[in-house]
PDB file of C-alpha atoms and ligand atoms in Angstrom:
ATOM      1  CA  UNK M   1     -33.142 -90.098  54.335  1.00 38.00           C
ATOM      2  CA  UNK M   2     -29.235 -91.263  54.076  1.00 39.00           C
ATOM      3  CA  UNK M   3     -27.924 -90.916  50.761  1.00 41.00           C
ATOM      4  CA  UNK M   4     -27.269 -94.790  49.519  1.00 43.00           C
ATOM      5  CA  UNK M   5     -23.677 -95.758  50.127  1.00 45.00           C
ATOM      6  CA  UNK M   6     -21.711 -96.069  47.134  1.00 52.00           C
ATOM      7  CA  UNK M   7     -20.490 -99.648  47.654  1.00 48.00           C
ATOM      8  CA  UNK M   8     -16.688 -99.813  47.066  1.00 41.00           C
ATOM      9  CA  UNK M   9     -16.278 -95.740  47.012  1.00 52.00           C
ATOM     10  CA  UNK M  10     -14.032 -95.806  50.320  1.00 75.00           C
ATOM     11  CA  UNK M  11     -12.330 -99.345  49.958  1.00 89.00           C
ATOM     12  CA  UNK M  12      -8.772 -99.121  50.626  1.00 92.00           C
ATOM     13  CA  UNK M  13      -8.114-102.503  48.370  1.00 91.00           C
ATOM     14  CA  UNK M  14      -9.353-101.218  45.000  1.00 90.00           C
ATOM     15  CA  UNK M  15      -9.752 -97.793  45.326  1.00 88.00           C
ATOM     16  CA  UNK M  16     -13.719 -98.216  44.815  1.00 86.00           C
ATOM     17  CA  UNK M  17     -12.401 -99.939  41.509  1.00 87.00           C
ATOM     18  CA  UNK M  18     -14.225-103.206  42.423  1.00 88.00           C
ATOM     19  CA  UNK M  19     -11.575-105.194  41.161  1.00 92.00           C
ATOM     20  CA  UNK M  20      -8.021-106.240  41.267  1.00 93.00           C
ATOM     21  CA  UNK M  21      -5.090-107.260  39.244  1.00 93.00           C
ATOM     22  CA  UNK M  22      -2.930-109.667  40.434  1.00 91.00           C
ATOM     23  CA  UNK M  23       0.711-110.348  39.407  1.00 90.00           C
ATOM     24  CA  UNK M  24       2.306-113.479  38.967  1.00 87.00           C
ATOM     25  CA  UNK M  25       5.332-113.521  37.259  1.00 83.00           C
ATOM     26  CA  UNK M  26       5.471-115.962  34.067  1.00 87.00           C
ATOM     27  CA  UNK M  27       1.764-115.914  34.179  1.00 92.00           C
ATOM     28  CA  UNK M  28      -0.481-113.693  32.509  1.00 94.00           C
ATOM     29  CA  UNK M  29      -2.157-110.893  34.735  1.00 94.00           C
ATOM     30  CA  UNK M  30      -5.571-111.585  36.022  1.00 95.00           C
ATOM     31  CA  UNK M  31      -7.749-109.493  37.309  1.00 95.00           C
ATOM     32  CA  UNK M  32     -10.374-110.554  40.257  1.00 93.00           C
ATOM     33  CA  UNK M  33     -13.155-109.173  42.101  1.00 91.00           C
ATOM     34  CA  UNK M  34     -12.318-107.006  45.028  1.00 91.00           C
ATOM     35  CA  UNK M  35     -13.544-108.614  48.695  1.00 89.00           C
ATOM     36  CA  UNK M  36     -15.639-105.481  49.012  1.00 87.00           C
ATOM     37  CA  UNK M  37     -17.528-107.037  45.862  1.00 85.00           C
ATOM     38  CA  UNK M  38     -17.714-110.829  46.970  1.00 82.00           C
ATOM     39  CA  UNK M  39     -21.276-110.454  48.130  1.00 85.00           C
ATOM     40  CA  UNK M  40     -22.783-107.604  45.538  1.00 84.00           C
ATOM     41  CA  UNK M  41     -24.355-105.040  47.922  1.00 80.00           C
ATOM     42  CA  UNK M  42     -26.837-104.067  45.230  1.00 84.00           C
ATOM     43  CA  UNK M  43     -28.531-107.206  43.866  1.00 89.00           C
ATOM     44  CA  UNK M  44     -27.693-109.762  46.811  1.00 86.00           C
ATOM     45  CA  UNK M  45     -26.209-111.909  44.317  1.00 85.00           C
ATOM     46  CA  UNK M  46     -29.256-112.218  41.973  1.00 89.00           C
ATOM     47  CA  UNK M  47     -27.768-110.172  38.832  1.00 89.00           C
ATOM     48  CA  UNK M  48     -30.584-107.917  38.739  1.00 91.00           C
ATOM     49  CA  UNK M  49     -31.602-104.327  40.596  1.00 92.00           C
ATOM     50  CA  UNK M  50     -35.494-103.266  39.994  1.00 91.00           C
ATOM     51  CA  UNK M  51     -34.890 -99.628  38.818  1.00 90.00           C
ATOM     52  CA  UNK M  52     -38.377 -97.037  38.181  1.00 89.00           C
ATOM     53  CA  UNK M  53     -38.561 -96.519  34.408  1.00 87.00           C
ATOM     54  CA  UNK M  54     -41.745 -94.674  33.055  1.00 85.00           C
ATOM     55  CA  UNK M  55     -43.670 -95.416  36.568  1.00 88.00           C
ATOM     56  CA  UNK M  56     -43.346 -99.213  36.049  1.00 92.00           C
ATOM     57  CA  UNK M  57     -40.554-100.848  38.127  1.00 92.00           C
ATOM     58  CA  UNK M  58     -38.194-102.944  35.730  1.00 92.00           C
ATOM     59  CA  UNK M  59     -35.856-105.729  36.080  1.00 92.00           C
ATOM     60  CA  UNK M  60     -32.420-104.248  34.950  1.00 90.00           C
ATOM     61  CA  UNK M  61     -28.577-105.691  34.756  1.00 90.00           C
ATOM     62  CA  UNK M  62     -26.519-105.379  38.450  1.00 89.00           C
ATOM     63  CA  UNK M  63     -23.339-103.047  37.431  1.00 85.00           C
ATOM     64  CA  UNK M  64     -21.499-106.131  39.506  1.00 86.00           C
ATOM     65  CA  UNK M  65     -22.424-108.396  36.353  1.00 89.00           C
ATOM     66  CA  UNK M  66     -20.602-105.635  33.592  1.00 89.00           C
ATOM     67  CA  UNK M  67     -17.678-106.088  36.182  1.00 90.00           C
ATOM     68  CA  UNK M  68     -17.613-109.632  36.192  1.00 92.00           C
ATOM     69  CA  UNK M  69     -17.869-109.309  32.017  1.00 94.00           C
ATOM     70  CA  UNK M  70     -15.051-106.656  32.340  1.00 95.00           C
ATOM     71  CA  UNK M  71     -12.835-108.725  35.061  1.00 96.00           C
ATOM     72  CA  UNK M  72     -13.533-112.015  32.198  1.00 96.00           C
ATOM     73  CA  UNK M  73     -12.447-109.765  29.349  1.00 97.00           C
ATOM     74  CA  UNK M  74      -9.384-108.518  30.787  1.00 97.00           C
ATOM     75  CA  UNK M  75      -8.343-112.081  31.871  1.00 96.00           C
ATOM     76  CA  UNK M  76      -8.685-113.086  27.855  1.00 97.00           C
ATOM     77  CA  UNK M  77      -5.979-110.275  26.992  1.00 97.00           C
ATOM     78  CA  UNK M  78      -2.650-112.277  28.035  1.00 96.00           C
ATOM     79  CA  UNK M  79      -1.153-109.467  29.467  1.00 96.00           C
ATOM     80  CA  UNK M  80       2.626-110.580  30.465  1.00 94.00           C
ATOM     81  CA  UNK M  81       2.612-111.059  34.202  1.00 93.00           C
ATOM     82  CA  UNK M  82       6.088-108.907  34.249  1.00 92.00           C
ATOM     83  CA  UNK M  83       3.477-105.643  33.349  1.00 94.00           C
ATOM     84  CA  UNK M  84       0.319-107.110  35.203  1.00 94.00           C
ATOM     85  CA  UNK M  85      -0.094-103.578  36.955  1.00 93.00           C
ATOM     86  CA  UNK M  86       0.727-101.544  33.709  1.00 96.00           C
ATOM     87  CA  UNK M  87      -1.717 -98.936  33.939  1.00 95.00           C
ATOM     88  CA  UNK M  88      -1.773 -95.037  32.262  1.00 96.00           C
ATOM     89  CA  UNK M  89      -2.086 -94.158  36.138  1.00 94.00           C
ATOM     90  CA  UNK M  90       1.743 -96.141  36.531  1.00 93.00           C
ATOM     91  CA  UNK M  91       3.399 -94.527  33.710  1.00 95.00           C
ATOM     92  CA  UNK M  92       5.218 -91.625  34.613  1.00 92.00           C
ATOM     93  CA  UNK M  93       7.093 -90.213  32.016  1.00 92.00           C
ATOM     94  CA  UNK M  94      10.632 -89.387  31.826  1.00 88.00           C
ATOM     95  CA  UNK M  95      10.873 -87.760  28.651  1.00 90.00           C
ATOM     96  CA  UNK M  96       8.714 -85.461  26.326  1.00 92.00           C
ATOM     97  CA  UNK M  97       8.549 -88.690  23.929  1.00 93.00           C
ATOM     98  CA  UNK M  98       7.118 -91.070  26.357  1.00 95.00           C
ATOM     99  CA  UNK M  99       4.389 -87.970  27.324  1.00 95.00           C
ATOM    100  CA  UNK M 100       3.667 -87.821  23.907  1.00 96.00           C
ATOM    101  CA  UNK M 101       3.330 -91.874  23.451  1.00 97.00           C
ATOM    102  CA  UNK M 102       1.053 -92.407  26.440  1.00 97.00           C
ATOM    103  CA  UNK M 103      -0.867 -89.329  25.327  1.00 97.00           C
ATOM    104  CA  UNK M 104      -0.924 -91.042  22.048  1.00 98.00           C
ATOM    105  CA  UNK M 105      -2.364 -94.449  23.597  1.00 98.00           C
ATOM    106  CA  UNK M 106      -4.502 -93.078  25.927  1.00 97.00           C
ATOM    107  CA  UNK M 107      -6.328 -90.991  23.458  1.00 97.00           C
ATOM    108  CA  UNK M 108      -6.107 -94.369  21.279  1.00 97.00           C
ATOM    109  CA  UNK M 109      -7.889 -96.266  23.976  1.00 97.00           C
ATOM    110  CA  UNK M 110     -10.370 -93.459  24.531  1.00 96.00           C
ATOM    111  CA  UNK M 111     -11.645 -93.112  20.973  1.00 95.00           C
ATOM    112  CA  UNK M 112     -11.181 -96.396  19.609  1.00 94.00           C
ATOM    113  CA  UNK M 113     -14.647 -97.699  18.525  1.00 89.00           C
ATOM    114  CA  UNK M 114     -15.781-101.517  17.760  1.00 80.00           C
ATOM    115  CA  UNK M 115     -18.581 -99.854  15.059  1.00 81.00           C
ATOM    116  CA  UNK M 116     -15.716 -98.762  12.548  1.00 84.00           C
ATOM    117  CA  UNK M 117     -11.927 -98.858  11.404  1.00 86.00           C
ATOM    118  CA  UNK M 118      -9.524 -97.319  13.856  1.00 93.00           C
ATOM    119  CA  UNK M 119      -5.952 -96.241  13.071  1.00 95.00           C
ATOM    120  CA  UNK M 120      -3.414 -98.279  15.709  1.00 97.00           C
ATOM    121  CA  UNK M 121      -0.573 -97.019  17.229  1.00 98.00           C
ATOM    122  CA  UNK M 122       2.760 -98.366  16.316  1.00 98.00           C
ATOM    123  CA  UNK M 123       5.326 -97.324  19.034  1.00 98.00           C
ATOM    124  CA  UNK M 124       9.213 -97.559  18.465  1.00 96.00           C
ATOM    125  CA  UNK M 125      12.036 -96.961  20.790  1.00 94.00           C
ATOM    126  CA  UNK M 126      14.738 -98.617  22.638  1.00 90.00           C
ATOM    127  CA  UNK M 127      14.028-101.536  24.880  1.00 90.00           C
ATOM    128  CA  UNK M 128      13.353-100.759  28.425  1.00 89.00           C
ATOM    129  CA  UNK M 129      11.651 -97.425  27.547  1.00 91.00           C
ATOM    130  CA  UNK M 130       7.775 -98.341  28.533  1.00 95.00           C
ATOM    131  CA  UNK M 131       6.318 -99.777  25.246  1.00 97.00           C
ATOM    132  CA  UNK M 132       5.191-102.725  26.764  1.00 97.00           C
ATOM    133  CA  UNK M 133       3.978-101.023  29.862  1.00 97.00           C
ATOM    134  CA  UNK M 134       1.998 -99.041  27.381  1.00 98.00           C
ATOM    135  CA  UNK M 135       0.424-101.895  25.306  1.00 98.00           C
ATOM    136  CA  UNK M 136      -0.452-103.670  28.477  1.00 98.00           C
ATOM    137  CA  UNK M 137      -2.299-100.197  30.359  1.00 98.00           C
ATOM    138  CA  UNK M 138      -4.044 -99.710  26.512  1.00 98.00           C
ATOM    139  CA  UNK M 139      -5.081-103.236  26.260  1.00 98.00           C
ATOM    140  CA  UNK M 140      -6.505-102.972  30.200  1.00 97.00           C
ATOM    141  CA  UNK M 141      -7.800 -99.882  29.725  1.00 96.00           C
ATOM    142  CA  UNK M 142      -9.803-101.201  26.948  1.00 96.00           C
ATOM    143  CA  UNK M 143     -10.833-104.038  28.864  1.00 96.00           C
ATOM    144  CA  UNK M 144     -12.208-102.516  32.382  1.00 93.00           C
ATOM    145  CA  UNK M 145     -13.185 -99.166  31.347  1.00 92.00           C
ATOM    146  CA  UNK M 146     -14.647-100.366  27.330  1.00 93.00           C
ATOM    147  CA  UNK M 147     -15.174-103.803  28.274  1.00 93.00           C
ATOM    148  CA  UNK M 148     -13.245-103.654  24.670  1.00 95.00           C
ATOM    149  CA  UNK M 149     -11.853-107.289  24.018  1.00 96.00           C
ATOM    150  CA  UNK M 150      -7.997-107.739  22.995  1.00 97.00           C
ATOM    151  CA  UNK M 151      -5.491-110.094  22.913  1.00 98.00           C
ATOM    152  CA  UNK M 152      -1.824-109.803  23.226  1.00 98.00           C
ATOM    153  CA  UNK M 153       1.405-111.439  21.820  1.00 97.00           C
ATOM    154  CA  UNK M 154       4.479-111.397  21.593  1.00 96.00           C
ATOM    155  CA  UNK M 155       5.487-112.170  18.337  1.00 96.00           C
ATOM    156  CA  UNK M 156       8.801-114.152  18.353  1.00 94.00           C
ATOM    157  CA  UNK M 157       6.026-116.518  20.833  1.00 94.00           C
ATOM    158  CA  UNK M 158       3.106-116.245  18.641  1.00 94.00           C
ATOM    159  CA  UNK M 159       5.751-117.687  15.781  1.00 94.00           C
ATOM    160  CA  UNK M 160       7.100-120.406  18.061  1.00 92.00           C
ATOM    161  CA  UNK M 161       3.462-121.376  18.972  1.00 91.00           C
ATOM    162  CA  UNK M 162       2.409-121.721  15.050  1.00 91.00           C
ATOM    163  CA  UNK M 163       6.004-124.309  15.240  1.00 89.00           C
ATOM    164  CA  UNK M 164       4.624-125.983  17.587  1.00 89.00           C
ATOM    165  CA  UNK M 165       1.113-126.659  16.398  1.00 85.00           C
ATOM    166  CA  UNK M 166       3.147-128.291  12.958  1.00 81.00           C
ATOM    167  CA  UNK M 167       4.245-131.089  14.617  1.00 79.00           C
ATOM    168  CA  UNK M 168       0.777-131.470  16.585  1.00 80.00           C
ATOM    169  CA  UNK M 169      -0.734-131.842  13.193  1.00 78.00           C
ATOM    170  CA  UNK M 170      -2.681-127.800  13.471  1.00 80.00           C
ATOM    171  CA  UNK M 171      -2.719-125.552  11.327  1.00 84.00           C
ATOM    172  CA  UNK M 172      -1.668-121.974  11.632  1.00 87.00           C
ATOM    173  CA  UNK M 173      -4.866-121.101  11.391  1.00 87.00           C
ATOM    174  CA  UNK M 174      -5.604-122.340  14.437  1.00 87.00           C
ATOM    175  CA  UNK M 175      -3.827-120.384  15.956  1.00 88.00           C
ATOM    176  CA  UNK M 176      -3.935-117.243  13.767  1.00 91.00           C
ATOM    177  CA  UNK M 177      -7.761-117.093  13.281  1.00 90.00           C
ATOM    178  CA  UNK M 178      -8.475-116.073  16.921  1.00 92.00           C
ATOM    179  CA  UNK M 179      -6.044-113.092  16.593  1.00 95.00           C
ATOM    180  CA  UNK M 180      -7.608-112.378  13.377  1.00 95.00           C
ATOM    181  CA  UNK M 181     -10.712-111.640  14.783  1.00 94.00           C
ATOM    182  CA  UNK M 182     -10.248-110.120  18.477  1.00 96.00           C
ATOM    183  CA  UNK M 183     -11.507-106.375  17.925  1.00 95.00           C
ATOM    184  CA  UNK M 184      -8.148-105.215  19.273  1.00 97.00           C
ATOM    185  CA  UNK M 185      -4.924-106.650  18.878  1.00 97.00           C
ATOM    186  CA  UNK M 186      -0.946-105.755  20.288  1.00 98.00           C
ATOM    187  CA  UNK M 187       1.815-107.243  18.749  1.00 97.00           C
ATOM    188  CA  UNK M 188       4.892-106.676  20.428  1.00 97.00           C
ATOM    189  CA  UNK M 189       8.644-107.251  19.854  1.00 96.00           C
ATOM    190  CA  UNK M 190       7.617-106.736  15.949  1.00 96.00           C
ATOM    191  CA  UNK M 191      11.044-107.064  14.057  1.00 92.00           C
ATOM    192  CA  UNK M 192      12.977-109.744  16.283  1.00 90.00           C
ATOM    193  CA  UNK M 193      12.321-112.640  14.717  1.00 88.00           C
ATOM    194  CA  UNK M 194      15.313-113.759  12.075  1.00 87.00           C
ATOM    195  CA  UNK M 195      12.993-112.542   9.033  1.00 84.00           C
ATOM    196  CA  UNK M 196      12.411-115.619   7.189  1.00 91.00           C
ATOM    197  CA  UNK M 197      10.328-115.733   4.741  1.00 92.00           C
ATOM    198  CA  UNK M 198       8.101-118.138   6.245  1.00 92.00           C
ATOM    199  CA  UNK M 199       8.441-116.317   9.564  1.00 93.00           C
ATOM    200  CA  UNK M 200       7.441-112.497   7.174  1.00 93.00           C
ATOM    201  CA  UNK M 201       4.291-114.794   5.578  1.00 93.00           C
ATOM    202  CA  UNK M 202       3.013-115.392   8.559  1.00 93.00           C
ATOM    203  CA  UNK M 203       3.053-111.819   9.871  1.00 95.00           C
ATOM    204  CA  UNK M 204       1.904-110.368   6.652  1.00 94.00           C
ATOM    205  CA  UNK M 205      -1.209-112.904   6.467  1.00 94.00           C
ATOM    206  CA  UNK M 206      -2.537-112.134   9.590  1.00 95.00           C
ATOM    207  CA  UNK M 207      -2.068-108.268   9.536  1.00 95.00           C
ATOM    208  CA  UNK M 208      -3.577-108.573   5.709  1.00 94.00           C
ATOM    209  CA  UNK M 209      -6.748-110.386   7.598  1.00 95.00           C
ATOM    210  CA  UNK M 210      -7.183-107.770  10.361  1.00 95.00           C
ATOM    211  CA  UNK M 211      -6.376-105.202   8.296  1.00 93.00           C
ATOM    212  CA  UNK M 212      -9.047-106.034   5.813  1.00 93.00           C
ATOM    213  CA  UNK M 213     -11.640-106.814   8.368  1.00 93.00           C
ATOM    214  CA  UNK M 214     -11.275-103.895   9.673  1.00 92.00           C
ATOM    215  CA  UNK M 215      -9.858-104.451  12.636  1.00 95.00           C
ATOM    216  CA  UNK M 216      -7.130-102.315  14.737  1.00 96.00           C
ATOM    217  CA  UNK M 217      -3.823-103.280  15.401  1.00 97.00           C
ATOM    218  CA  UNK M 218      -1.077-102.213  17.655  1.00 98.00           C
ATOM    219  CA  UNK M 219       2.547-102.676  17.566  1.00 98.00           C
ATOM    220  CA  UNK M 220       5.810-102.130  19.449  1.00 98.00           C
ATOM    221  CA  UNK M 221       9.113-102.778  18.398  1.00 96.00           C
ATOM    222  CA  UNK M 222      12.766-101.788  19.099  1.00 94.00           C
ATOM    223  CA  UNK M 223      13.705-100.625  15.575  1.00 93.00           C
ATOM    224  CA  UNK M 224      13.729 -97.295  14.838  1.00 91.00           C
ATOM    225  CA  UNK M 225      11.473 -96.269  11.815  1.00 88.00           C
ATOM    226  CA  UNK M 226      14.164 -94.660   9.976  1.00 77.00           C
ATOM    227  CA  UNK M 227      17.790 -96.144   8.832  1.00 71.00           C
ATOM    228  CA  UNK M 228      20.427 -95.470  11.402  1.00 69.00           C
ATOM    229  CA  UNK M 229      23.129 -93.676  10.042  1.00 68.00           C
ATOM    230  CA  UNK M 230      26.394 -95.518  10.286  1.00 66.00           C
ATOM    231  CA  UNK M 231      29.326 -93.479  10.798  1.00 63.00           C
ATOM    232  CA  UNK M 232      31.903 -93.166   8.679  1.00 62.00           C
ATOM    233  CA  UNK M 233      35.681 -92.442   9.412  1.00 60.00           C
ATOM    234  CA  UNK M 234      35.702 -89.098   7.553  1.00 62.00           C
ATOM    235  CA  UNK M 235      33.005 -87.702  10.122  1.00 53.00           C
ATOM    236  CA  UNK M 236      30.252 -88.221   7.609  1.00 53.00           C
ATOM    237  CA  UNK M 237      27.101 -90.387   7.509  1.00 53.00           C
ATOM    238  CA  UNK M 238      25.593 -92.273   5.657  1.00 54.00           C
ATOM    239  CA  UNK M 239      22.065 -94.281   5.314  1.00 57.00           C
ATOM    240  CA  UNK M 240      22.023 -98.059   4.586  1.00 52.00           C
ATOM    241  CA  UNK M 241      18.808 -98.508   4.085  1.00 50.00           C
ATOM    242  CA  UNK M 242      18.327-100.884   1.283  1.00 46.00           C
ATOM    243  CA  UNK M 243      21.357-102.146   1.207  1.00 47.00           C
ATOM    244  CA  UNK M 244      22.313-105.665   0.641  1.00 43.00           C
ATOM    245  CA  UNK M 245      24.956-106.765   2.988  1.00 44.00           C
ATOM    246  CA  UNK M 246      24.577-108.495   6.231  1.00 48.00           C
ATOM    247  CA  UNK M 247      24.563-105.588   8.772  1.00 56.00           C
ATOM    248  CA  UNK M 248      24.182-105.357  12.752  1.00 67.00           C
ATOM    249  CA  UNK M 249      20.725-106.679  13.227  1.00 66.00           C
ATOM    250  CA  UNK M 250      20.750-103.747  16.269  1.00 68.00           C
ATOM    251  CA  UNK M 251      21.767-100.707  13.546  1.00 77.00           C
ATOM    252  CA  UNK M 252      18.503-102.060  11.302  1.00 87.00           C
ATOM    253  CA  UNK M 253      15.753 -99.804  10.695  1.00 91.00           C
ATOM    254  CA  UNK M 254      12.041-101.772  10.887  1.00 93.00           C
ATOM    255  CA  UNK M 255      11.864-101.513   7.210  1.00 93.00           C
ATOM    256  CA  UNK M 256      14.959-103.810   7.062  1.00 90.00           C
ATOM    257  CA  UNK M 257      13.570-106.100   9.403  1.00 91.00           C
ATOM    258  CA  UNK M 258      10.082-106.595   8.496  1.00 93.00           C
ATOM    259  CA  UNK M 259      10.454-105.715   4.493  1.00 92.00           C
ATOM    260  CA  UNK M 260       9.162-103.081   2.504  1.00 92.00           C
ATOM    261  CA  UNK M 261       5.597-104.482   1.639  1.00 93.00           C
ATOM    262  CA  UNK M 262       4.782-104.934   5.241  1.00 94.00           C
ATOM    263  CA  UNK M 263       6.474-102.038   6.347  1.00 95.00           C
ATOM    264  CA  UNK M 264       4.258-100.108   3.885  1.00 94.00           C
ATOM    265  CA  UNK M 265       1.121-101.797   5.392  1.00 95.00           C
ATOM    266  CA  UNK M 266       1.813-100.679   9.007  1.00 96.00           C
ATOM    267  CA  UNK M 267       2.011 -97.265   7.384  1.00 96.00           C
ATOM    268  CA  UNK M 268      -1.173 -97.495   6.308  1.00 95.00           C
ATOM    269  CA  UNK M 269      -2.342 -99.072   9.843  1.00 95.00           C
ATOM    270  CA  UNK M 270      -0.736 -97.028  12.158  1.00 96.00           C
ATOM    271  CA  UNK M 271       0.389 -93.763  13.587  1.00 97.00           C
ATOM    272  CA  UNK M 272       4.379 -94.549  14.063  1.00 97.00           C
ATOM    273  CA  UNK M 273       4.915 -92.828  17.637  1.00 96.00           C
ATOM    274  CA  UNK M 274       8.914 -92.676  19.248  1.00 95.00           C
ATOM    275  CA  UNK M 275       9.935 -93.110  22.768  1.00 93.00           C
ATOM    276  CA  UNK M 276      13.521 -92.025  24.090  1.00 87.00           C
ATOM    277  CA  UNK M 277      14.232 -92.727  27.668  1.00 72.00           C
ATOM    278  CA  UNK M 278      16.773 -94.451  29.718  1.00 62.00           C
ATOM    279  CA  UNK M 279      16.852 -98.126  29.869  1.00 53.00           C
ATOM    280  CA  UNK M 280      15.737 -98.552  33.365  1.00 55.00           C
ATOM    281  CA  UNK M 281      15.695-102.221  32.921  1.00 55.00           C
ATOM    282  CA  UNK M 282      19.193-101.364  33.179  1.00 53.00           C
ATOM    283  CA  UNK M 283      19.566 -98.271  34.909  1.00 50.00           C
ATOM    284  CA  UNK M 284      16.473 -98.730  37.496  1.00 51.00           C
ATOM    285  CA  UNK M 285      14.483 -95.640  38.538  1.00 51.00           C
ATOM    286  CA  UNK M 286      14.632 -94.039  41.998  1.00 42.00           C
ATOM    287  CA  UNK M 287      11.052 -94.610  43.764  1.00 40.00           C
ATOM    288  CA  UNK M 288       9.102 -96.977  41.723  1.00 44.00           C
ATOM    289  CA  UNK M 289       9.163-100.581  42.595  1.00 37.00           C
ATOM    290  CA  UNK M 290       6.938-101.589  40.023  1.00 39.00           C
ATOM    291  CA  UNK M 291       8.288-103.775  37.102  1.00 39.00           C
ATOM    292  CA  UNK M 292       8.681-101.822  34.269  1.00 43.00           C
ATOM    293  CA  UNK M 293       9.063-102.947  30.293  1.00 43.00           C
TER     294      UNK M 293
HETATM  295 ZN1   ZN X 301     -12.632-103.068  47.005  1.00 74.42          ZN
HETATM  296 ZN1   ZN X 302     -24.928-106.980  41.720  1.00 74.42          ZN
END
């Protein structure tokens, strides 16, 4: 008797993925069944496969419906169409740093569990070196392999969305309760915002809320976590940190940007990992025509 065809195994669309991500820029990526799926070859459709389980044939859950749960979670994410394809498998590192970061995520992505308190992964570098590409390929990771569900933001846009609801007469809450609750959530560009109070209350209330739910949190931002040393004419340097003048937003440290008590809390949240590379927003790389971030 012929072995039963792995449906999918040979497509040359997904790989034998069943699914696929589509990229549209300014929208958020979403993620579809594959043609070779349209028609489930298992159940016909119906949801259900009759499996043998203890002599008695049983009614049991199509794999095609976990996709369809997976494909539905991944849409939910928000994953910026500029890294809809961000994937571990897309990341090739330039540097030791950005080996050790995805190393870092993936093994993030692999061991984080819903049942219990995970430590996040805070990731600072330079823009252009592949933290976003990293949040997104955690995030989707999470979402087709885990069926793990996560949200994404950016936070200068989660800020400008809280604005927003003001004048519409909502709450903050509104807005922040969702992302207090998703099991998973990335917050990127952490430390761009101006630093208002107001704009530090609002950051600090809903990492407080995750944090003490339990829940794990991701960051990236481009500050470095320690002060950059400024120069000085006799060929010495000297840390800032702490100081009270206006400086270079660009020389700030996250501490400077965020303030102490909520730098202190992503300490407690977070393993801080750095990436150096070369900006290839700027630069470009030689043979990969994916969009990088
Ligand atoms: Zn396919
Ligand atoms: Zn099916």
């Amino acid at each position: 008797m012929p072995e039963p065809r792995e449906s999918g195994a040979a497509c040359p669309q997904c790989g034998g993925a069943g699914y696929l991500v589509e990229q549209v820029v300014g929208a958020a990526a979403r993620a579809r069944r594959c043609g070779c799926q349209q028609a489930c070859p298992r159940c016909g459709e119906t949801g259900y496969v009759m499996v043998q389980a203890g002599g008695t044939r049983v009614a049991q859950i199509c794999t095609c419906r976990h996709l369809d749960q997976r494909i539905a979670t991944l849409n939910a994410v928000g994953i910026p169409g500029v890294v809809a394809l961000a994937s571990f498998e897309t990341f090739r590192p330039w540097s030791q740093s950005q080996a050790r970061a995805k190393a870092a995520c993936e093994n993030f992505a692999r061991q984080v569990r819903a049942d219990r308190p995970n430590r996040g992964v805070l990731l600072h570098g330079k823009p252009g070196c592949g933290k976003t590409h990293l949040l997104a390929a955690t995030l989707r990771y999470l979402a087709l392999e885990k069926g793990t569900s996560s949200r994404y933001v950016e936070f200068m846009l989660l800020l400008s969305d809280i604005r927003a609801g003001f004048s519409s007469q909502r709450g903050h809450l509104e807005i922040l309760g969702p992302l207090s609750s998703v099991p998973v959530l990335a917050i990127d560009e952490l430390g761009k915002e101006r630093g208002t109070e107001w704009e530090r209350s609002m950051l600090d209330e809903l990492i407080s809320r995750r944090y003490n739910a339990g829940l794990t949190t991701l960051f990236a931002t481009n500050y470095p976590r320690d002060p950059v040393p400024v120069p000085v004419p006799q060929g010495r340097a000297v840390h800032t940190a702490g100081r009270d003048f206006q400086r270079d937003a660009e020389m700030m440290s996250l501490e400077e940007r965020v303030g102490q008590r909520i730098y202190s809390r992503l300490n407690e949240m977070c393993d801080f990992v750095a990436l150096e590379g070369p900006d290839y927003r700027k630069d470009g790389e030689p043979g990969r025509g994916s969009s990088w971030r």
